[in-house]
Amino acid sequence: MQQGIQCIIGLGNPGGKYQDNRHNVGFWFVDELARRYSVSLRPEGKFFGETGKLELAAGKCWLLKPMTYMNRSGKSANALTRFYRISPENILVVHDELDLPAGAVRLKQGGGHGGHNGLRDIISALGSRDFWRLRLGIDHPGHRDKVTGYVLSRPSREDQHKLELAIDTSADHIDDLLKGDFQKFMNQVHSRGA
């Protein structure tokens, strides 16, 4: 079994006006882990974000919410992972995914950025595509001209419920990610939702 996740980076935009937006589901995921395991997320200037340490029997893992705005997420991701010498293969980036139905969850390693500005900046800053991604489906508004307004708005009540279930289910299986049992995580989580 390969080495597990040592850093979970949830993507989002800082500030109250963005906190309920679809684009912030990565923040929601990190917040849920922090809530479940009583991890205090504190502002850390040298990492340009809020950080905390998750310590479970399955392993230890840094949590990070970049406070740089989405399209500069790489600055924060790079600062923390270089400081702690964490390889891309041990990093999980959690983000919203337009190409999946609301509430669907997919874990994958590597690949492109698919037009996601947060992923684009992280790939550039790390100089690698080999990190893991936890893709939380938010559905697509139907036309690319509508994407910006869509991701920067609140989900419907139904979609919100689906996203909360997706986050809960993924958080339920966090041990598998910390252990490096990625296939087990996929088997448990991909079968749920769409």
Coordinates of C-alpha atoms in Angstrom, one line a residue:
M1 CA 0.0 0.0 0.0
Q2 CA 1.3 3.4 -0.9
Q3 CA 2.0 6.2 1.6
G4 CA -1.1 8.1 2.7
I5 CA -2.2 11.7 2.6
Q6 CA -0.2 14.1 4.8
C7 CA -1.8 17.4 3.8
I8 CA -5.5 18.1 2.8
I9 CA -6.0 21.5 1.1
G10 CA -9.6 22.7 0.8
L11 CA -10.1 25.3 -1.9
G12 CA -12.3 28.3 -1.6
N13 CA -12.4 32.0 -1.3
P14 CA -12.0 33.8 2.1
G15 CA -14.6 36.2 3.5
G16 CA -18.2 36.1 4.5
K17 CA -19.6 36.9 1.0
Y18 CA -18.1 33.7 -0.4
Q19 CA -18.6 31.3 2.5
D20 CA -21.9 29.8 1.2
N21 CA -20.9 29.6 -2.5
R22 CA -20.5 26.3 -4.4
H23 CA -16.9 27.3 -5.1
N24 CA -16.2 26.9 -1.4
V25 CA -17.0 23.2 -0.9
G26 CA -13.3 22.5 -0.4
F27 CA -13.4 24.9 2.6
W28 CA -16.5 23.1 3.9
F29 CA -14.8 19.8 3.8
V30 CA -11.8 21.0 5.8
D31 CA -14.2 22.7 8.3
E32 CA -16.1 19.4 8.7
L33 CA -12.9 17.5 9.5
A34 CA -11.8 20.2 11.9
R35 CA -15.2 20.1 13.6
R36 CA -15.3 16.3 13.9
Y37 CA -11.9 15.9 15.3
S38 CA -11.7 19.2 17.3
V39 CA -8.8 20.6 15.2
S40 CA -8.3 24.3 15.7
L41 CA -7.7 26.1 12.4
R42 CA -5.5 29.1 13.0
P43 CA -4.3 31.8 10.6
E44 CA -0.6 31.1 9.7
G45 CA 1.1 34.0 7.9
K46 CA 4.0 32.1 6.4
F47 CA 1.5 29.6 4.8
F48 CA -0.9 32.3 3.6
G49 CA -3.9 30.4 5.1
E50 CA -5.6 28.8 8.0
T51 CA -3.9 25.5 9.2
G52 CA -4.4 22.8 11.8
K53 CA -3.1 19.3 12.4
L54 CA -5.3 16.3 12.3
E55 CA -3.9 13.4 14.4
L56 CA -5.7 10.1 14.1
A57 CA -4.7 6.5 14.7
A58 CA -4.5 6.2 10.9
G59 CA -1.9 9.0 10.6
K60 CA -1.2 12.7 10.9
C61 CA -2.2 15.2 8.4
W62 CA -2.1 19.0 7.9
L63 CA -5.3 20.8 7.1
L64 CA -5.0 23.9 5.0
K65 CA -7.5 26.6 3.8
P66 CA -5.6 29.0 1.6
M67 CA -6.6 32.6 2.3
T68 CA -5.2 33.9 -1.0
Y69 CA -8.4 33.7 -3.1
M70 CA -9.0 30.8 -5.4
N71 CA -6.7 31.7 -8.3
R72 CA -3.7 32.1 -6.0
S73 CA -4.2 28.9 -4.0
G74 CA -0.8 27.6 -5.1
K75 CA 1.1 30.2 -3.1
S76 CA -0.4 28.8 0.1
A77 CA -0.2 25.1 -0.9
N78 CA 3.4 25.5 -2.0
A79 CA 4.5 27.3 1.2
L80 CA 3.1 24.7 3.6
T81 CA 4.1 21.5 1.6
R82 CA 7.6 22.7 1.0
F83 CA 8.1 23.7 4.6
Y84 CA 7.0 20.2 5.8
R85 CA 8.6 18.5 2.8
I86 CA 5.4 16.8 1.7
S87 CA 5.5 15.3 -1.8
P88 CA 2.7 15.9 -4.3
E89 CA 1.7 12.2 -4.0
N90 CA 0.9 12.8 -0.4
I91 CA -1.3 15.9 -1.0
L92 CA -5.1 15.9 -1.4
V93 CA -6.7 19.0 -2.9
V94 CA -10.5 19.2 -2.3
H95 CA -12.4 21.2 -4.8
D96 CA -15.8 21.8 -6.5
E97 CA -16.3 19.9 -9.8
L98 CA -18.7 21.2 -12.5
D99 CA -18.4 18.0 -14.5
L100 CA -20.1 15.8 -11.8
P101 CA -23.7 15.9 -10.6
A102 CA -24.3 17.7 -7.4
G103 CA -23.3 15.4 -4.5
A104 CA -21.2 13.0 -6.5
V105 CA -17.7 12.4 -5.2
R106 CA -14.6 11.2 -7.2
L107 CA -11.1 10.7 -6.0
K108 CA -8.3 10.7 -8.5
Q109 CA -4.6 11.3 -8.8
G110 CA -3.0 13.5 -11.3
G111 CA -4.6 15.0 -14.5
G112 CA -5.1 18.5 -15.7
H113 CA -6.9 21.4 -14.2
G114 CA -10.1 21.2 -16.3
G115 CA -10.4 25.0 -16.3
H116 CA -10.4 25.2 -12.4
N117 CA -8.3 28.2 -11.5
G118 CA -7.4 26.8 -8.1
L119 CA -6.1 23.6 -9.6
R120 CA -4.3 25.5 -12.3
D121 CA -2.4 27.6 -9.8
I122 CA -1.5 24.7 -7.6
I123 CA -0.2 22.7 -10.6
S124 CA 1.9 25.7 -11.5
A125 CA 3.2 26.4 -8.0
L126 CA 4.0 22.7 -7.1
G127 CA 5.4 22.0 -10.6
S128 CA 3.5 18.8 -10.5
R129 CA 0.1 17.3 -11.4
D130 CA 0.7 14.2 -9.2
F131 CA -1.3 15.3 -6.2
W132 CA -4.6 13.7 -5.4
R133 CA -7.9 15.5 -5.9
L134 CA -11.2 14.9 -4.1
R135 CA -13.7 16.2 -6.6
L136 CA -17.1 17.3 -5.1
G137 CA -19.7 17.5 -7.8
I138 CA -21.7 20.8 -8.0
D139 CA -23.3 20.1 -11.4
H140 CA -23.0 22.5 -14.4
P141 CA -25.2 25.5 -15.1
G142 CA -25.5 24.4 -18.8
H143 CA -23.5 27.0 -20.5
R144 CA -19.9 28.1 -19.9
D145 CA -20.9 31.8 -19.9
K146 CA -22.9 31.1 -16.7
V147 CA -20.1 29.3 -14.9
T148 CA -18.7 32.2 -12.9
G149 CA -22.0 33.4 -11.5
Y150 CA -23.0 29.8 -10.8
V151 CA -19.9 28.8 -8.8
L152 CA -20.1 32.1 -6.9
S153 CA -23.7 31.5 -5.8
R154 CA -25.4 29.3 -3.2
P155 CA -26.6 25.9 -4.2
S156 CA -30.3 25.1 -4.1
R157 CA -31.6 23.6 -0.9
E158 CA -31.6 20.1 -2.6
D159 CA -28.1 20.5 -3.9
Q160 CA -26.9 21.8 -0.5
H161 CA -28.3 18.6 1.1
K162 CA -26.5 16.4 -1.5
L163 CA -23.2 18.3 -0.9
E164 CA -23.5 17.9 2.8
L165 CA -24.0 14.2 2.4
A166 CA -21.0 13.9 0.1
I167 CA -18.8 15.8 2.6
D168 CA -20.1 13.6 5.5
T169 CA -19.5 10.4 3.6
S170 CA -16.0 11.4 2.5
A171 CA -15.1 12.5 6.0
D172 CA -16.4 9.2 7.3
H173 CA -13.7 7.4 5.3
I174 CA -10.8 9.8 6.0
D175 CA -8.8 7.0 7.7
D176 CA -8.5 5.3 4.3
L177 CA -6.9 8.4 2.8
L178 CA -4.4 8.8 5.7
K179 CA -3.4 5.1 5.5
G180 CA -3.0 5.3 1.7
D181 CA -5.8 2.9 1.0
F182 CA -7.2 4.9 -1.9
Q183 CA -9.0 2.0 -3.5
K184 CA -10.9 1.3 -0.4
F185 CA -11.9 5.0 -0.1
M186 CA -13.1 4.9 -3.8
N187 CA -15.1 1.7 -3.2
Q188 CA -16.8 3.2 -0.2
V189 CA -17.5 6.7 -1.5
H190 CA -17.8 6.4 -5.3
S191 CA -20.7 3.9 -4.9
R192 CA -22.7 6.6 -3.1
G193 CA -24.4 9.5 -4.9
A194 CA -24.4 9.7 -8.6

